[in-house]
Coordinates of C-alpha atoms in Angstrom, one line a residue:
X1 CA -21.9 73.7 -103.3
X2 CA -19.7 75.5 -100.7
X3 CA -18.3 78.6 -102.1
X4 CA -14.4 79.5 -101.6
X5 CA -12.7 81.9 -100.5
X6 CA -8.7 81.2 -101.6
X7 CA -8.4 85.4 -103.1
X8 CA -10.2 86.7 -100.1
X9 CA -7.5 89.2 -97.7
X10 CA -7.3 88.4 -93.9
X11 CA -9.7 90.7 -92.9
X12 CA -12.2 89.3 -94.6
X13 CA -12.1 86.3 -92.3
X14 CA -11.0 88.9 -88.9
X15 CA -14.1 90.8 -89.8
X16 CA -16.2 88.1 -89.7
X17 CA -15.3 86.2 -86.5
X18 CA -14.9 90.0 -84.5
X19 CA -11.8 89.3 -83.8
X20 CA -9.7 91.8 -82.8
X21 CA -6.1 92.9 -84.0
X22 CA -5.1 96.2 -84.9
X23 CA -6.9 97.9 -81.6
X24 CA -5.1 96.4 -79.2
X25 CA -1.6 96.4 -80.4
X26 CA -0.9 99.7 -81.6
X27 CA 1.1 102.6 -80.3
X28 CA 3.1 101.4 -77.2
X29 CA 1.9 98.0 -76.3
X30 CA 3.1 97.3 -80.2
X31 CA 6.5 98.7 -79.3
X32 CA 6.7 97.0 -76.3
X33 CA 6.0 93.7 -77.3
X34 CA 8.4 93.9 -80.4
X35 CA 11.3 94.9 -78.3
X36 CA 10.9 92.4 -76.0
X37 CA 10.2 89.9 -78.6
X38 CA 13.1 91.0 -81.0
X39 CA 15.7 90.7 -77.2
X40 CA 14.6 87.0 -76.7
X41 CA 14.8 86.2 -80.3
X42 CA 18.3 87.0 -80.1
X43 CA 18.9 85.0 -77.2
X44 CA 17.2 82.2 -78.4
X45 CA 19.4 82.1 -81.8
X46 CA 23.0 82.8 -79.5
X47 CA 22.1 80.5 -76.7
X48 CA 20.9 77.6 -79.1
X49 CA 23.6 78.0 -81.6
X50 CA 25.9 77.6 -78.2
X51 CA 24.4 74.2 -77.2
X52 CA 24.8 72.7 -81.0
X53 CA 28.3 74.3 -81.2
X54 CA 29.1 72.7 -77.8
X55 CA 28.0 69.3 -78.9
X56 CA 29.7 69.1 -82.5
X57 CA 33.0 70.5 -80.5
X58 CA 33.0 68.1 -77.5
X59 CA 33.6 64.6 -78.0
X60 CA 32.1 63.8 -75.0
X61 CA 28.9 64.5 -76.2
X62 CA 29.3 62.3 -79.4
X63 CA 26.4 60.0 -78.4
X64 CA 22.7 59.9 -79.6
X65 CA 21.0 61.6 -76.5
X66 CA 23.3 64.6 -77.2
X67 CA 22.6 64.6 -80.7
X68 CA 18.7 64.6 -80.0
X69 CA 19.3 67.3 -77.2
X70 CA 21.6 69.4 -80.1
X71 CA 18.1 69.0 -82.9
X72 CA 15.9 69.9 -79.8
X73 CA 18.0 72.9 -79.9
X74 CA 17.4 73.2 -83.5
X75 CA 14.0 72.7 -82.8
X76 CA 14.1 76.2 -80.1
X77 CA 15.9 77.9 -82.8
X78 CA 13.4 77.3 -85.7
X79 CA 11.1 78.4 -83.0
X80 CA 12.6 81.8 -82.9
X81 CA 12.4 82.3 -86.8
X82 CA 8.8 81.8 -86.6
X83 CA 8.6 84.2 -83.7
X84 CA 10.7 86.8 -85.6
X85 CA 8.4 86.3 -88.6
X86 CA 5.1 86.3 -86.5
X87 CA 6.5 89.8 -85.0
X88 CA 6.1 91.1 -88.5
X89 CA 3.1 90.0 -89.2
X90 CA 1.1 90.6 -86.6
X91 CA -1.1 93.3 -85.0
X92 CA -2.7 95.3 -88.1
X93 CA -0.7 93.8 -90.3
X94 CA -2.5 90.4 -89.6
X95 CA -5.8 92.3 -91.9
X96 CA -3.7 92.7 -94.5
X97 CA -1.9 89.3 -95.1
X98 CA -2.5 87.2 -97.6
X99 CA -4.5 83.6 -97.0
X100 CA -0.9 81.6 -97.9
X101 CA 1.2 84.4 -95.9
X102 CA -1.2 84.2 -92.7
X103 CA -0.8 80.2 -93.5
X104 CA 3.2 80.0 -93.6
X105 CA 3.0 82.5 -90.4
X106 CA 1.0 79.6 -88.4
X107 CA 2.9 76.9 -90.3
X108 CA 5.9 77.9 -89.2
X109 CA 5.1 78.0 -85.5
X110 CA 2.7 74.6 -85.7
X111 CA 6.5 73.0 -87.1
X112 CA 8.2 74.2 -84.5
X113 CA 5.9 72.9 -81.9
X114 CA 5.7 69.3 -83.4
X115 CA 9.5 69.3 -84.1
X116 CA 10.4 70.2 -80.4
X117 CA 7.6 68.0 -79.2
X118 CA 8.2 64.5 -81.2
X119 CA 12.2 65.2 -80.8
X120 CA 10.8 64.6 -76.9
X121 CA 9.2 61.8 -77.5
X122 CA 12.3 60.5 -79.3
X123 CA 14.3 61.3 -76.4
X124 CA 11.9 59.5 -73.8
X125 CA 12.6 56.0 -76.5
X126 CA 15.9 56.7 -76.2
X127 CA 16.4 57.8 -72.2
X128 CA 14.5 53.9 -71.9
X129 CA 16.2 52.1 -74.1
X130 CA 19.5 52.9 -72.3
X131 CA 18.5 53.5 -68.7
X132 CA 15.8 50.4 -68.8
X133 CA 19.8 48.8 -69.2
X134 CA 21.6 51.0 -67.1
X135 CA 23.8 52.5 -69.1
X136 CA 24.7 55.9 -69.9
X137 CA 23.9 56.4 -73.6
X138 CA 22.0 53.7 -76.0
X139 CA 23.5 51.8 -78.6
X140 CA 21.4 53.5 -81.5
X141 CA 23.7 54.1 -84.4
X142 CA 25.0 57.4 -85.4
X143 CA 22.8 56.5 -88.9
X144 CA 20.0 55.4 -86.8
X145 CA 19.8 58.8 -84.8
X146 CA 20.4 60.5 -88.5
X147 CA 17.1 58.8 -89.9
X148 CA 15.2 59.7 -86.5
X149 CA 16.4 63.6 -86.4
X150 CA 15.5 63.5 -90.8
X151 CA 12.0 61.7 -89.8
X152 CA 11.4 64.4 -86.5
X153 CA 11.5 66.9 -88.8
X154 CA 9.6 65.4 -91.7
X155 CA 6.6 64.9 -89.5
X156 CA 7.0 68.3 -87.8
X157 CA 7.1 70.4 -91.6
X158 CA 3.6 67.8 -92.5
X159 CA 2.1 68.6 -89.5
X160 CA 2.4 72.1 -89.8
X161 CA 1.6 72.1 -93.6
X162 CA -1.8 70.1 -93.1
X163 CA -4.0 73.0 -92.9
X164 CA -2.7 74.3 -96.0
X165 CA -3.7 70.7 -97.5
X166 CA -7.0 71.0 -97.0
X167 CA -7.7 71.1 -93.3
X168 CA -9.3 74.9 -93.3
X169 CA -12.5 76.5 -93.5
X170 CA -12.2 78.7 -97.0
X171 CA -14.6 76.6 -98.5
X172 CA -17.0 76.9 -95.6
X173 CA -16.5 80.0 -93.1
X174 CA -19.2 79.0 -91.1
X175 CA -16.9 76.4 -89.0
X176 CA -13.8 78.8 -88.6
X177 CA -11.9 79.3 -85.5
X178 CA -12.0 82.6 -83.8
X179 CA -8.4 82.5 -82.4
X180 CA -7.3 81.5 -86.0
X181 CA -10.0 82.5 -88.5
X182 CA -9.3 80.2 -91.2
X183 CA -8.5 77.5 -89.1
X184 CA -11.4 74.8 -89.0
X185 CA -12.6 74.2 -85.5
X186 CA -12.4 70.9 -86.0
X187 CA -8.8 71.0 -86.8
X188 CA -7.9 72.8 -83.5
X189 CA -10.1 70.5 -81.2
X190 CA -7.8 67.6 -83.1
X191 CA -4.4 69.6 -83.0
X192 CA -5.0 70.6 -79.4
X193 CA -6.5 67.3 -78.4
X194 CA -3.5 65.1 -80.2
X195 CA -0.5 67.3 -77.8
X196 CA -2.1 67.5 -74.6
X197 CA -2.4 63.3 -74.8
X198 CA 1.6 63.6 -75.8
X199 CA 2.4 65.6 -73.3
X200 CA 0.4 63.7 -70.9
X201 CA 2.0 60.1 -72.1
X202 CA 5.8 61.6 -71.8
X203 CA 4.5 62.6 -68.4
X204 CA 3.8 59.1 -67.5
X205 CA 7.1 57.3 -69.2
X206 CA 9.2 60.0 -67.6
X207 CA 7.7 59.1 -64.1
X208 CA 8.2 55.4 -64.4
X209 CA 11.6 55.9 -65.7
X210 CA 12.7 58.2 -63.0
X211 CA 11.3 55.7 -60.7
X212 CA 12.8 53.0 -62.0
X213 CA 16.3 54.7 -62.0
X214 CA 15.9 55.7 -58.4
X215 CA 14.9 52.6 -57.4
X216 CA 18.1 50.3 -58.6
X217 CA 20.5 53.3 -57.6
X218 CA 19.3 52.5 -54.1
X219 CA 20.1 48.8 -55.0
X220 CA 23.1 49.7 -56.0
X221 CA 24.1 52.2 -53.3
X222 CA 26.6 49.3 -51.6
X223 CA 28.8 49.4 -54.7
X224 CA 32.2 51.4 -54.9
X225 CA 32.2 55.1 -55.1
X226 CA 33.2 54.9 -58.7
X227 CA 30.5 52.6 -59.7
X228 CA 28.2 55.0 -57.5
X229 CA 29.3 58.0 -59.6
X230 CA 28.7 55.8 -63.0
X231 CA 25.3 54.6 -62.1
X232 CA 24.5 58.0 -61.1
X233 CA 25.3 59.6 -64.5
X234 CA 21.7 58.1 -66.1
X235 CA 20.2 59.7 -63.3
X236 CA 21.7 63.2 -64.1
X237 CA 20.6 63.0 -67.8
X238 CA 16.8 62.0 -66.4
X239 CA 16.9 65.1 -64.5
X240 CA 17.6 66.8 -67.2
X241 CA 15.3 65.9 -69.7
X242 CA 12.6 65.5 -67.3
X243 CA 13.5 69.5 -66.4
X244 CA 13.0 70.2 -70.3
X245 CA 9.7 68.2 -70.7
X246 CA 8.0 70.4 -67.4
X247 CA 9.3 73.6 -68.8
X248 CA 7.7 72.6 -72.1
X249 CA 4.7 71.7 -70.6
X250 CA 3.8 74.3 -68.7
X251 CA 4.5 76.7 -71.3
X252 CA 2.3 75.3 -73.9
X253 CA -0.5 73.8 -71.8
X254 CA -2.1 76.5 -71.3
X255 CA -1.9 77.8 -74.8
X256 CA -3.2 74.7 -76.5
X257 CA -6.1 74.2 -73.5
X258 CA -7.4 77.6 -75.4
X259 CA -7.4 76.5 -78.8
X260 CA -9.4 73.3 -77.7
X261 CA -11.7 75.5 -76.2
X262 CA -12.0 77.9 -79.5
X263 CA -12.3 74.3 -81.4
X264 CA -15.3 73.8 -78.9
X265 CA -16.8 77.2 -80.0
X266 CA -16.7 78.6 -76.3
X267 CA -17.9 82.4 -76.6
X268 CA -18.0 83.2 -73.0
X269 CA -14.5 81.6 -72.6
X270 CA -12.7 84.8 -73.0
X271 CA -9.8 83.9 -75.3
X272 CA -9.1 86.6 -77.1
X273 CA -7.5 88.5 -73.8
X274 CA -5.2 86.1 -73.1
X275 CA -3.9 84.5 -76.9
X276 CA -1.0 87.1 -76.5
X277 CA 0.5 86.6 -73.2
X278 CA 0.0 82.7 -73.8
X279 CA 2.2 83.3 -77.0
X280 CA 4.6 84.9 -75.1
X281 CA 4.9 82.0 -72.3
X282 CA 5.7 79.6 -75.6
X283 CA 7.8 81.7 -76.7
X284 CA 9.7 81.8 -73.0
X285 CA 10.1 78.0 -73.3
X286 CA 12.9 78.2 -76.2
X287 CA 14.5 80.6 -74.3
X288 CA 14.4 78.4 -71.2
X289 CA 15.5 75.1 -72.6
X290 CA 19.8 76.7 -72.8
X291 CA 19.5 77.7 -69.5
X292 CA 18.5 74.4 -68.3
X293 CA 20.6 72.6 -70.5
X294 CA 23.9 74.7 -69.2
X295 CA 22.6 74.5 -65.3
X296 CA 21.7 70.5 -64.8
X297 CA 24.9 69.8 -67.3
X298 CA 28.2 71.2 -65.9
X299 CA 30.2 69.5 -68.7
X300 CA 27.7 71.7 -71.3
X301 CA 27.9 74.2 -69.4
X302 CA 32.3 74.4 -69.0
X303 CA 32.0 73.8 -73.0
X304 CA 29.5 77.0 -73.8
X305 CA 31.7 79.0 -71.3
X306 CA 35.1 77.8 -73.0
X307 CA 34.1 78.5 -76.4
X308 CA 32.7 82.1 -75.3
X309 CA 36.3 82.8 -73.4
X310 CA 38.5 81.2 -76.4
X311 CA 36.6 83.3 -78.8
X312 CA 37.2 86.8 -77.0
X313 CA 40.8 85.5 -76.0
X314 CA 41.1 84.9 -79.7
X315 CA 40.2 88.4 -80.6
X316 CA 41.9 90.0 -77.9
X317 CA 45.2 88.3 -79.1
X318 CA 44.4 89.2 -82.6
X319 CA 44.3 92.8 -81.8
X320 CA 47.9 92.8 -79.7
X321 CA 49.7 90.6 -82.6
X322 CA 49.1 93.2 -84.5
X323 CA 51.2 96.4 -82.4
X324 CA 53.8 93.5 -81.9
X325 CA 56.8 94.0 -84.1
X326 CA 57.0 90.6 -87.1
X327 CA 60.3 89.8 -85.9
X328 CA 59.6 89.7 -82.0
X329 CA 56.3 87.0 -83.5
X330 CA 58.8 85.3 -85.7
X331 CA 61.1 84.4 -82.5
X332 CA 57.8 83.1 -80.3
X333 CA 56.1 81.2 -82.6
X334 CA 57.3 77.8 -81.7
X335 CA 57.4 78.7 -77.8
X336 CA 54.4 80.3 -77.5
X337 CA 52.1 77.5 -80.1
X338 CA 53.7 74.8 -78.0
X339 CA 51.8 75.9 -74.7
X340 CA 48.8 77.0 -76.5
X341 CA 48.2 73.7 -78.3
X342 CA 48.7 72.5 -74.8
X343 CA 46.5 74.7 -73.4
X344 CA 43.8 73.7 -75.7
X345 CA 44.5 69.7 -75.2
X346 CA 43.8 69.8 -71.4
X347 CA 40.7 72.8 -71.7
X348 CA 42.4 75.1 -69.6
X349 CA 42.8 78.0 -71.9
X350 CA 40.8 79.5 -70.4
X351 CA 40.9 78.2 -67.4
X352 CA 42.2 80.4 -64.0
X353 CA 45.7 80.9 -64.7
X354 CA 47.4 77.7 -65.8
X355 CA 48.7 78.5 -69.3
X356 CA 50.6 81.4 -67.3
X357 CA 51.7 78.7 -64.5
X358 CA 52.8 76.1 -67.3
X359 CA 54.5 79.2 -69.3
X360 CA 56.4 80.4 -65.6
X361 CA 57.7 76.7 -65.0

């Protein structure tokens, strides 16, 4: 019988694949990478926190594709708690870690790849559904789109628990990983295997549904210019998501291709030089995704910029009420709350100038 090796430390397991941790990120590389990883963190929990704040504040984006776009931005942020807690625990603190530490630390980063990745698969069902239709948005139920969004993340948190279920090599270190030493190399091979085929599928259905769009626009093309703008819309959201899915392909391509090829035991393959920066490009996609969502979508875009610009406006007014005498406030109240609600009816609050046109006239 197999002997186990649950109360072992981490570098027991380092020690015995040679692979190496606290030599190369000490001293200023260390540094370096934390800064930088500790400025996109940040972005990724602002920007992300943006698109879901856009999408629960503007009515327009009450529809399931915007509600799977707002959990793929959940997804990102997730993402950047893992990140924050892989930062500190990694480098020589990855020999010191616990067997259940080290596994919440890949856990947590194996969740927030599956949740970002079946939430795209979701999104491809739902981008067919409606466009195989032509229509804008689906007509999945806002109780439907709750179960899918509860069930994305269900199969994300399994996913990422499984090697804690059993999938590992503590009872026998003789299959472990090198990239992840108590990892079994079986399990890679399968985890790596299983999202490249994704990937590759969404690929396909995102080609024939592009395709197919394109195909009855042109059919469509005599129509009026309204109808033109309409049938157009699908288009825009394909653009979109298709955007998404090649950022998020290209940024974990290449770091799954090397955990197949640690599952396949390649020692020549020179892995270990390039885990880091492959980390790094996942880590780019989450802070990718915002910006594409606020670039291909102008009405996503006007709603993040709106709510940035209210909130400093808000401040900004907050710090003159308070030089302005109570009396002067009392006499403005009804004038001034009149235009403001106004204001914030037709979005131009923050607009270029016409609360001060509206208050002139």
């Amino acid at each position: 019988m197999n002997e186990c090796y649950y109360d072992k430390r981490m570098d027991f397991f380092y020690n015995r694949t040679k692979t190496d941790t606290a030599d190369e990120w000490t001293g200023p590389q260390l540094i370096g990478v934390l800064c930088f990883g500790t400025f996109f963190c940040l972005f990724i929990f602002i920007s992300n926190s943006l698109v879901i704040a856009a999408v629960v504040r503007n009515k327009r984006f009450h529809f399931p594709f915007y509600y799977l776009l707002a959990n793929l931005a959940a997804a990102d942020f997730f993402a950047g708690i893992a990140y924050v807690f892989l930062m500190f625990n990694t480098g020589p603190v990855s020999k010191t870690l616990t067997v259940n530490r080290w596994f919440l630390r890949q856990g947590l980063l194996d969740t927030s790849l599956t949740a970002s990745l079946v939430n795209l698969l979701v999104i491809a069902v739902e981008r067919h559904m409606s466009i195989m239709r032509m229509k804008i948005h689906s007509n999945l139920t806002k109780k439907r789109v709750t179960f899918l969004i509860i069930s994305i993340w269900a199969i994300a948190i399994f996913m990422g628990a499984v090697p804690t279920l059993g999938w590992n090599c503590l009872c026998d270190i003789t299959v472990c990983s090198s990239l992840a030493p108590i990892y079994s190399r079986s399990y890679l091979v399968f985890w790596s295997v299983l999202n490249l085929v994704v990937f590759f599928i969404m690929v396909v259905v995102y080609i024939r549904i592009y395709m197919y769009v394109q195909r009855k626009t042109n059919v469509l093309s005599s129509h009026t210019s309204g109808s033109i703008s309409r049938r157009r819309t699908p288009v825009k959201l394909m653009k979109t998501v298709m955007t998404v899915l090649g950022a998020f392909v290209v940024c974990w391509t290449p770091g799954l291709v090397v955990l197949l090829l640690d599952g396949l035991n390649c020692t020549d393959c020179g892995i270990q030089h390039v885990k880091r920066w492959f980390l790094l490009l996942a880590l780019l996609n989450s802070v990718m995704n915002p910006i594409i969502y606020s670039y291909k979508d102008d009405e996503m875009w006007a709603t993040m910029k709106r709510m940035i610009c209210c909130s400093s406006e808000d401040r900004s007014q907050e710090r003159r009420s308070s030089r302005i005498p109570s009396t002067v406030l009392c006499r403005s109240t009804d004038i001034s709350g009149h235009y403001i609600e106004d204001g914030i009816i037709q979005g131009t609050i923050c607009g270029k100038g016409d609360l001060g046109d509206k208050g002139n006239s």
